[in-house]
Structures are given as C-alpha cells and as structure tokens.
CSV table of C-alpha atoms in Angstrom, one decimal:
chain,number,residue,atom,x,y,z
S,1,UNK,CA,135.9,101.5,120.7
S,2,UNK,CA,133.3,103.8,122.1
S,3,UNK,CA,132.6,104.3,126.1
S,4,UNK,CA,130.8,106.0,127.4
S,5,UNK,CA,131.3,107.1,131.4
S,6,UNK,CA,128.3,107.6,133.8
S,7,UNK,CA,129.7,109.7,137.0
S,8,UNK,CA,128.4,112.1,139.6
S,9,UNK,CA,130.3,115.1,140.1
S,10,UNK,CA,133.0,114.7,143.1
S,11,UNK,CA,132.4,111.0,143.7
S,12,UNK,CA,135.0,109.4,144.4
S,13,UNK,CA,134.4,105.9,143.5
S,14,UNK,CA,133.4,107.4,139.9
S,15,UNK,CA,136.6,109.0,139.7
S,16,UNK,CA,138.6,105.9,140.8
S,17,UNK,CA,136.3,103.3,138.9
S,18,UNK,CA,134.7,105.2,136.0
S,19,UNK,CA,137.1,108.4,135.1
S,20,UNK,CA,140.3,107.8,135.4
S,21,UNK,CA,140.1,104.5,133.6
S,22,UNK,CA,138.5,106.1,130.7
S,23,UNK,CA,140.9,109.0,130.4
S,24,UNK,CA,144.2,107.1,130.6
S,25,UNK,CA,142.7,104.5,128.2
S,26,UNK,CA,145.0,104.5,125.2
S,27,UNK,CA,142.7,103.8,121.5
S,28,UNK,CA,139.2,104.6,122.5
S,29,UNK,CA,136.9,107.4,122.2
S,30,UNK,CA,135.7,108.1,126.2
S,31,UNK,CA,133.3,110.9,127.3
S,32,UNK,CA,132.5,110.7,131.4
S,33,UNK,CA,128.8,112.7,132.3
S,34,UNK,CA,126.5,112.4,134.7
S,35,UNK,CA,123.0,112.4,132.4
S,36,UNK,CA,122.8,111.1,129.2
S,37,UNK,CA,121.2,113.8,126.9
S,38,UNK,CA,119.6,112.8,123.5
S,39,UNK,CA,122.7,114.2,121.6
S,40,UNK,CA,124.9,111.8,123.4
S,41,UNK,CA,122.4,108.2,123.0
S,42,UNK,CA,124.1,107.3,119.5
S,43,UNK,CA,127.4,105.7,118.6
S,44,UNK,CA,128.8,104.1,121.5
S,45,UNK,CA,129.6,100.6,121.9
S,46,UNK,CA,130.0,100.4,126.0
S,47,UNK,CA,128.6,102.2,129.0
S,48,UNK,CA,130.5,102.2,132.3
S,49,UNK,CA,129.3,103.0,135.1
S,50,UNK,CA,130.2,102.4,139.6
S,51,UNK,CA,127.3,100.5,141.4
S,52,UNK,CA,124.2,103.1,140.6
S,53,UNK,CA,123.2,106.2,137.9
S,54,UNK,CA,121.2,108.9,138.0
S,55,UNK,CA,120.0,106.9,134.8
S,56,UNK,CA,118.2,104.5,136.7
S,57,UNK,CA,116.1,103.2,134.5
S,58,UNK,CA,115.4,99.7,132.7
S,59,UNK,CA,118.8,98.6,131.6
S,60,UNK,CA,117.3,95.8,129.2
S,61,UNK,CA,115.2,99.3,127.6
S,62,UNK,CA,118.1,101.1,127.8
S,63,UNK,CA,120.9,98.3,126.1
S,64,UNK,CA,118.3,98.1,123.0
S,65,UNK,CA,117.5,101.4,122.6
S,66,UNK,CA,121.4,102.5,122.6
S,67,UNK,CA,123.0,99.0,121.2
S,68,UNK,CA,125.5,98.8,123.9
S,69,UNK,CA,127.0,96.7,126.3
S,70,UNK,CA,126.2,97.4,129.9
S,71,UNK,CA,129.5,97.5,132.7
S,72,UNK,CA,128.8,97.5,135.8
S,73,UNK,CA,131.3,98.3,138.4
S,74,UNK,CA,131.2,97.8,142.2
S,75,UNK,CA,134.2,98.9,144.5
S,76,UNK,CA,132.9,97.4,147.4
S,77,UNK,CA,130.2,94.8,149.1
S,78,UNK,CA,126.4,96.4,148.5
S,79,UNK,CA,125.1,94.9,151.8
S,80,UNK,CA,126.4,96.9,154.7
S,81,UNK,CA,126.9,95.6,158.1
S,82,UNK,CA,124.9,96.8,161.4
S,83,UNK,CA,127.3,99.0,162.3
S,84,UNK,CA,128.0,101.0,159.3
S,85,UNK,CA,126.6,104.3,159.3
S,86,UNK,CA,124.5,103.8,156.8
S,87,UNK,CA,123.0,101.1,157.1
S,88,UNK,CA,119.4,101.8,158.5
S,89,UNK,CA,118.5,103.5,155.2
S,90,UNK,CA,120.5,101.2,153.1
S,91,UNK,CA,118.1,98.2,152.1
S,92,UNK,CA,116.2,99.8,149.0
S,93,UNK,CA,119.9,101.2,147.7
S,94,UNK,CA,121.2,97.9,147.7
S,95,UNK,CA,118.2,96.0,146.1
S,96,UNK,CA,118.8,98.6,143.1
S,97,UNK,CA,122.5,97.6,143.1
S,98,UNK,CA,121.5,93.9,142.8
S,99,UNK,CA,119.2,94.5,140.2
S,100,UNK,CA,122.1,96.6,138.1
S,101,UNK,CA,124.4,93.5,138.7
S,102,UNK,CA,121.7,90.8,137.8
S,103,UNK,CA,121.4,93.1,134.2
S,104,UNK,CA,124.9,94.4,133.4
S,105,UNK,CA,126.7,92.4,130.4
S,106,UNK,CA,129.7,92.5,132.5
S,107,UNK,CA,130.0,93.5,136.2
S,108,UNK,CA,134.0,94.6,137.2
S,109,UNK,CA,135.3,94.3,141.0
S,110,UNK,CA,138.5,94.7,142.9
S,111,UNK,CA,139.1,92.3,143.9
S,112,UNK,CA,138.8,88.3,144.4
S,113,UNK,CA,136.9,88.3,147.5
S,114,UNK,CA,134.3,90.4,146.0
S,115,UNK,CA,134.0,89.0,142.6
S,116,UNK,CA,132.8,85.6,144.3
S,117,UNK,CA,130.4,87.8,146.1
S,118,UNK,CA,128.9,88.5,142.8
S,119,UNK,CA,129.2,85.7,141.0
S,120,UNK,CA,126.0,84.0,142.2
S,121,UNK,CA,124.1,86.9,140.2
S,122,UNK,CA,125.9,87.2,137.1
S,123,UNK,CA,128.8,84.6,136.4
S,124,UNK,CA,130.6,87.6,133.7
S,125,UNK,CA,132.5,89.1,136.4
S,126,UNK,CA,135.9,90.2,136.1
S,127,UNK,CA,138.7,91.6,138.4
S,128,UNK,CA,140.8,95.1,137.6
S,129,UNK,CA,142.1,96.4,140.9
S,130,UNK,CA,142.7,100.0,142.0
S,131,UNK,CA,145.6,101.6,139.9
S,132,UNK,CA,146.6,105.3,140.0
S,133,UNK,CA,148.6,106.9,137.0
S,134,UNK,CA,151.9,107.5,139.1
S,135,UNK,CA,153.9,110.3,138.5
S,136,UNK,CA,150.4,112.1,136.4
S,137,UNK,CA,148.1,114.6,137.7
S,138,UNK,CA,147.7,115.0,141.4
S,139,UNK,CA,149.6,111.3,141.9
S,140,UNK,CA,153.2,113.0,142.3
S,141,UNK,CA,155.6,112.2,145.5
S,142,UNK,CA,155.0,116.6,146.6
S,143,UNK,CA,155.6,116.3,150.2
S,144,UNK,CA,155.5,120.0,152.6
S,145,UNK,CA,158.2,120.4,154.7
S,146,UNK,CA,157.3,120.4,158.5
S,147,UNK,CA,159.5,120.0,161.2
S,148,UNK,CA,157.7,117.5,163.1
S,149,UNK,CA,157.0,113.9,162.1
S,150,UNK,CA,153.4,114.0,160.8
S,151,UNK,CA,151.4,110.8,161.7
S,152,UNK,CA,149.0,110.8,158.6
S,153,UNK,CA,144.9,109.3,158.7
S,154,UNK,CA,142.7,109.8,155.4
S,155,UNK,CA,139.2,108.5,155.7
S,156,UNK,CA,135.8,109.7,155.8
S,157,UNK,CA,132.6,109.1,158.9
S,158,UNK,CA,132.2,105.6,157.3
S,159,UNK,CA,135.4,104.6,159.3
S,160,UNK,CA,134.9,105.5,163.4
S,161,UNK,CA,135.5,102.2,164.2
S,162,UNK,CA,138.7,101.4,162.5
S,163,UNK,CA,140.4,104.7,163.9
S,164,UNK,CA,139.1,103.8,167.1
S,165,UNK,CA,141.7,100.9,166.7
S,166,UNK,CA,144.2,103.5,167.0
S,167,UNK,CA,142.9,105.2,170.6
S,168,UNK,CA,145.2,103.0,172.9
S,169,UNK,CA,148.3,103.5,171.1
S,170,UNK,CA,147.9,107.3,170.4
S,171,UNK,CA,147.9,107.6,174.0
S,172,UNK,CA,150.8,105.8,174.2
S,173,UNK,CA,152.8,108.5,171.6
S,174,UNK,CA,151.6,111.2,173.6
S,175,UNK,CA,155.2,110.6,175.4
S,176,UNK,CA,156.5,111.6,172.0
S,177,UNK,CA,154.4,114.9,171.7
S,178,UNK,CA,157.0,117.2,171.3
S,179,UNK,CA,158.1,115.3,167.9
S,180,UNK,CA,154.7,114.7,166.2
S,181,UNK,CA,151.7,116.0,164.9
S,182,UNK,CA,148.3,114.4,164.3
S,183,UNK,CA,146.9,115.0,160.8
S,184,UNK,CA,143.5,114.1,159.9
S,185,UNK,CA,142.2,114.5,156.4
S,186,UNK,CA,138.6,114.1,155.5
S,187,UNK,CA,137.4,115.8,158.5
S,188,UNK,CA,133.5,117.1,158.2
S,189,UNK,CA,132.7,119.7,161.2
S,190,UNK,CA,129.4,118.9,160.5
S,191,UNK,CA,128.9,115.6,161.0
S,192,UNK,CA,128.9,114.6,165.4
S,193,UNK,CA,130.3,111.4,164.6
S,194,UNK,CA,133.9,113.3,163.6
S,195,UNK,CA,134.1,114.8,166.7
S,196,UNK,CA,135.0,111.1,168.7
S,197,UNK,CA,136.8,110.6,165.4
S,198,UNK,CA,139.0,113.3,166.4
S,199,UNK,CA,139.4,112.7,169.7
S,200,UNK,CA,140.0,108.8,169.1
S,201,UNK,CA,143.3,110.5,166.8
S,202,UNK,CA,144.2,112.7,169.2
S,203,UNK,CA,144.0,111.4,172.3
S,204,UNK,CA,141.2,113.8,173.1
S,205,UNK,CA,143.1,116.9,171.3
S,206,UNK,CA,145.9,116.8,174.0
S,207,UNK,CA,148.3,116.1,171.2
S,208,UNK,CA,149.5,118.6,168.3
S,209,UNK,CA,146.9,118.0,165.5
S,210,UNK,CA,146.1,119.4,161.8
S,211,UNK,CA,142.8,118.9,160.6
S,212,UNK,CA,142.0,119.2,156.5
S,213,UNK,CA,138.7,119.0,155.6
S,214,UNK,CA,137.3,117.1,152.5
S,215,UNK,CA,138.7,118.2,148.7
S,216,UNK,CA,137.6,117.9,145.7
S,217,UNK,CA,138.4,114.2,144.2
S,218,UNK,CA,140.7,115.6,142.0
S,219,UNK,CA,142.9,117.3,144.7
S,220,UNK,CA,142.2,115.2,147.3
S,221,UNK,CA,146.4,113.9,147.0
S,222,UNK,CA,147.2,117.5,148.4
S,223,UNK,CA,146.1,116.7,151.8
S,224,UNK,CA,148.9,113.5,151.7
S,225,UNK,CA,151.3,116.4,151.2
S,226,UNK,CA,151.2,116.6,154.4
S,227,UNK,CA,152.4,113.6,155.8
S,228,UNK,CA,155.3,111.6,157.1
S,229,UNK,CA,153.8,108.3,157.9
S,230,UNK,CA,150.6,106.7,156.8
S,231,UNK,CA,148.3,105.0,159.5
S,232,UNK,CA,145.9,102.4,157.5
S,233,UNK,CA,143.5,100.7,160.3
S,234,UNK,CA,140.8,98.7,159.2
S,235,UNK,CA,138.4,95.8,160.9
S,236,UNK,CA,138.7,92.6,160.1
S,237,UNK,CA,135.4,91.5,158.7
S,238,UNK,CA,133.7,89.5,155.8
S,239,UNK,CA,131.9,92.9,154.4
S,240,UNK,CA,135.5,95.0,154.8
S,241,UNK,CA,137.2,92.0,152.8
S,242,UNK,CA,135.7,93.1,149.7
S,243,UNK,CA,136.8,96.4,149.7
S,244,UNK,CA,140.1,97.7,147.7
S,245,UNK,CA,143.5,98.4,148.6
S,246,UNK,CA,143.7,102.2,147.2
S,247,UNK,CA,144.5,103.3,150.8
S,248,UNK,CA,148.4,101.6,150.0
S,249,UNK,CA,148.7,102.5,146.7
S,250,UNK,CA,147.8,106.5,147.3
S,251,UNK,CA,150.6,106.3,150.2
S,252,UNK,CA,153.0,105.1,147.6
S,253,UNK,CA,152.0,108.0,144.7
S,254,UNK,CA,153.3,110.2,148.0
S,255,UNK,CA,156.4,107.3,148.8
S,256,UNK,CA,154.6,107.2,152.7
S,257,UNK,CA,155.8,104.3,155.2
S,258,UNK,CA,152.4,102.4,155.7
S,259,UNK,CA,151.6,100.8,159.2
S,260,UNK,CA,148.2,98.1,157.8
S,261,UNK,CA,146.2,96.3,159.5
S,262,UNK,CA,147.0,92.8,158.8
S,263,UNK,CA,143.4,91.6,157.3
S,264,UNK,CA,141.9,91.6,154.3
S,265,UNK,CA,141.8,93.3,151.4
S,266,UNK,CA,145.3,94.3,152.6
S,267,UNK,CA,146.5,91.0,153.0
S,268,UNK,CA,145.8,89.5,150.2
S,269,UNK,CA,149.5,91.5,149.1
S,270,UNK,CA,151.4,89.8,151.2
S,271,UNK,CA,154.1,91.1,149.4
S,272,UNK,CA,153.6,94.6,150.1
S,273,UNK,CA,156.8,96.3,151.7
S,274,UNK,CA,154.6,97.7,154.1
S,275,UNK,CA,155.1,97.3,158.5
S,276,UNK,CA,151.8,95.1,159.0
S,277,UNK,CA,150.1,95.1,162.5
S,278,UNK,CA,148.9,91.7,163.8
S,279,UNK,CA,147.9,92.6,167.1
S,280,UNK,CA,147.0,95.7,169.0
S,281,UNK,CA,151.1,96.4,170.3
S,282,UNK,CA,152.2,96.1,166.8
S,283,UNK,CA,150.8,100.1,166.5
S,284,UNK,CA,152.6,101.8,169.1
S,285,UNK,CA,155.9,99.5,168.3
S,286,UNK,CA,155.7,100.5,164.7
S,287,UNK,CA,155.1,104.2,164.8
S,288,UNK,CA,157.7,104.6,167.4
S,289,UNK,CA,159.9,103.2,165.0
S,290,UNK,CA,159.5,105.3,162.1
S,291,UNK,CA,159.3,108.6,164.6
S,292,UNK,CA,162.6,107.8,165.5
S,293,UNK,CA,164.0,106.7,162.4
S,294,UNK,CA,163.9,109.1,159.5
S,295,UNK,CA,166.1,106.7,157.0
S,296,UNK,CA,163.5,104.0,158.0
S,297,UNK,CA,160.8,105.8,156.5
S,298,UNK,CA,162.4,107.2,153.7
S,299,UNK,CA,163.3,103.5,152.4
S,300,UNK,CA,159.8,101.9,153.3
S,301,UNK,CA,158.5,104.8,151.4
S,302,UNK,CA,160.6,104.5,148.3
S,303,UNK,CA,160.4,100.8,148.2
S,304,UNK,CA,156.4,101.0,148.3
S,305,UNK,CA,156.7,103.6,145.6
S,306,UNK,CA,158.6,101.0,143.3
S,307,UNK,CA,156.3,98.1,144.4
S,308,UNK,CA,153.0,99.5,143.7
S,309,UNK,CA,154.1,101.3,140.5
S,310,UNK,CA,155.3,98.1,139.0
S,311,UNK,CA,152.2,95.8,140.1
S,312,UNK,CA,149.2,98.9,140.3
S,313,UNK,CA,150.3,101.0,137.6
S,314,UNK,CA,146.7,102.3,135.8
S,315,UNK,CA,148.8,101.8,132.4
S,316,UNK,CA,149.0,98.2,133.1
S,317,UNK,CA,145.8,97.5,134.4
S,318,UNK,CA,143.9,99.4,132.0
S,319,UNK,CA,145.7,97.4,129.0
S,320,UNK,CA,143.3,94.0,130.4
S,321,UNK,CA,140.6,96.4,130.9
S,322,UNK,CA,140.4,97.5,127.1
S,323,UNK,CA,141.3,93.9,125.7
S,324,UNK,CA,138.1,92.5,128.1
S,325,UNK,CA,135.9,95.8,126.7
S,326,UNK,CA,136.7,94.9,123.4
S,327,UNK,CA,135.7,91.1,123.5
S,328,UNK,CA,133.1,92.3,125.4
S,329,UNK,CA,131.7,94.4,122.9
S,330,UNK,CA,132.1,91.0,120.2
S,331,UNK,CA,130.0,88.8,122.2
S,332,UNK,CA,126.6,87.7,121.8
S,333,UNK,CA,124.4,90.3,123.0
S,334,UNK,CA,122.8,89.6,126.8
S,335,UNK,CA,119.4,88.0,127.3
C-alpha cells in the first residue's frame, strides 16, 4: 500500500497525526511533503492529511485525477469557542475544514467525543488515538539532573485560561520556594498574552522560574528533560472534550508524575495512574505531595510509563490504522 502524507513543516498536529504514523507504519510505501509536485501525482493508493492542505483544491478533482482514497484527519473540534484566541478570524478556516470532512473517503479522530462530532457530516469516521513510538527518537525517559523539584507546564498561547487554573495554588507553593522551580515550555516573548501566562505560573515571577521557548516538533521532548512533575490543567468544556490526551502520554515517554484535571478528554481513562484534580484544593494538595516525596514520583512516573506504553503504544495503534487503510483502499470508490 501507497500513502501519501500531506504536512507543513514544524506542525505539530501533522507530525502527531500525519508523520509519525506513516513512518512507523510497517508494509507500506509512505512519503510526507507539503506540495504535491507533478512527479509525485502517480501511484499511490491513499492521501493523509490533518484538517487542511496547502492543496486546497477540489478533493472530488483531485480523488479522480490521482485514483486515491481521501483521509482526513482532525485532532480536535473545528469550531472554536468565544474565548479561544482565535476565534474572531476563525469562521472561513472552519467552513473549509467542514467542507474537507463532508468529501474525505474516510475522516480519522481521537477520540469518541469527537468522532460523534463528525459523524453527522460523513458517517466513515473512525477513531486511532494519540500514540508515541516509546523508547524511539526523541520519546526516551532522558531526564537533566537539577537539584530542585521542577514543577513542569508545556502548552502554547491557545491555553491562558487553563494555566490560569493554576494561579491560586502557585501562590500557595511559594512557601515551598526554596525547593522548586517553575518551568514553562512553549514560551513566545512575542506574543502579550505569555506574559500573564507567566505570571499566572509564577506567581508574578516571585518564584524560581525556567523559561524554554518553542522547538522544533521533532525536539520538542527535550524541553520535558527538564522536569520533575507534570502539571496538565485544562477547562472543562464541550469544545475541550474533543481534544486528545497526548499531554499524558508525552509525560509517560519522560516517566513524569501527572497532576490532570479531572474532565474530559482526560477522563475518559479513568484508568490512568495519574493524581486527578476534582476541585480547585486538589492542586496545591497534590503538588505538595510529590515535592515532598521523591519515591512518590518516581513510582507514579514509572507506573504511567508501563500504562501508556501498553495501551498508546504507536506500534499497536498503527496495526488498526493499516488494516482500516487497506479496506479502505477495497471499497467502492466515494460519490
């Protein structure tokens, strides 16, 4: 089988969704590009691509002229809410992302709360969650020694208003200042809206902080090097339900204690060995827990390693993705 791999250059949903599939997918020929030159149109039986491509073109054109099946897939919900940052200049992206879902052969989510989101436009929709390689590339447990307890964040300017969950209890830490340090990976001096990020993390700088800027997607792991404990706020919300749990499974590659907002996506594994915060006091209670207990953390860590490895292993995962590509690529053609 044939697939070929439409992907802008540092994205990371492509690399999640479109790239590392493809190149950990045992018995198929896979090529990942961003623009389809004429040499490239012939001899392929699938094209994959996450949400939109620079090929934005007439997909029905573009499935006859190329004699492929079209796969769509879409990480997250297309319809922002009112107070994502994007969202004034969002409409015409996601009209384009409707119309790509209406015309794929096959449209792939992460999960079950967004696959019934797109079901009312095109009933072939199937679920393959997040999965890293573990133990390949950049997914390796690599820690740097520090001699503080490092209270780890990864996110980007999409998420001021989960961190800002984390304002009250950071100020309640600060008693622990002389143990900890802040680190905050992601971080953009450019854009404003980083700046109340960071002060939201660090209790207005007045606690030890490490700021690492954004990496390219296939480094990005290195920042988790540094880290001791992994903070994974999130609102609860019908549009954050649809997103994907890679937050967890990237703390496991590094075998990081998780403290997780208890809503969805994150609850739907309730079986995740992870310390999960119900209410606001569950922050500060957890994190004071793991400062304090260093054996604590190294068994959460090890036990989330073994957990996600065995159920969100890319090896696993991409064996149903090949055997759904391959019937795919048997049935009647789309209409």
């Amino acid at each position: 089988m044939n697939i070929l791999g439409l992907s802008q250059p540092n994205s990371g949903c492509g690399y999640h969704r479109v790239l590392l599939p493809l190149g950990f997918m045992q018995d198929i020929k896979g090529y990942v590009t961003n623009i389809i030159t004429e040499d490239k149109m012939d001899g392929w039986d699938v094209v994959l691509y996450n949400r939109l491509s620079i090929y934005q073109k007439d997909w029905h054109e573009f499935r006859k002229v190329m004699g492929v099946k079209i796969v769509m897939d879409l990480d997250d919900h297309w319809k922002l809410p009112p107070n994502h940052v994007l969202y004034q200049n969002y409409n015409e992206v996601a009209t384009k992302i409707e119309d790509n879902i209406r015309a794929a052969d096959l449209v792939t989510v992460t999960n079950q709360p967004l696959a019934d989101k797109v079901r009312p436009l095109n009933s072939n929709v199937q679920i393959f969650p997040n999965a890293l390689p573990y133990g390949f590339n950049q997914f390796h447990d690599h820690r740097e020694p520090c001699d503080r307890v490092r209270i780890f964040w990864a996110g980007s300017v999409t998420h001021e208003h989960d961190i800002k969950l984390l304002r009250g209890p950071v100020q309640r830490i600060a008693q622990y200042a002389d143990k900890i340090k802040m680190v905050m990976a992601g971080y953009d001096p450019v854009q404003p809206i980083w700046h109340r990020m960071f002060s939201y993390y660090t209790s207005g700088g007045q606690l030890p902080y490490m700021k690492i800027h954004s990496l390219p997607v296939a480094q990005y792991m290195d920042a988790y090097s540094n880290a001791d404990i992994m903070l994974i706020p999130l609102e609860a919300s019908d549009w954050h339900a649809c997103k994907s749990n890679l937050k967890i499974l990237e703390a496991a590659a590094k075998k990081l204690p998780c403290i997780v907002s208890n809503v969805l996506p994150y609850s739907l594994d309730a079986d995740a060995p992870v310390l999960w915060v119900n209410n606001q006091s569950d922050w500060f209670k957890h994190i004071k827990t793991l400062i304090h207990e260093p054996q604590t953390r190294e068994e959460l860590g090890n036990t989330l390693y073994e957990w996600a490895n065995r159920k969100y292993n890319l090896a696993g995962i991409n064996a149903a993705r090949f055997d759904t590509f391959r019937n795919l690529c048997q049935a009647p053609a789309h209409l």
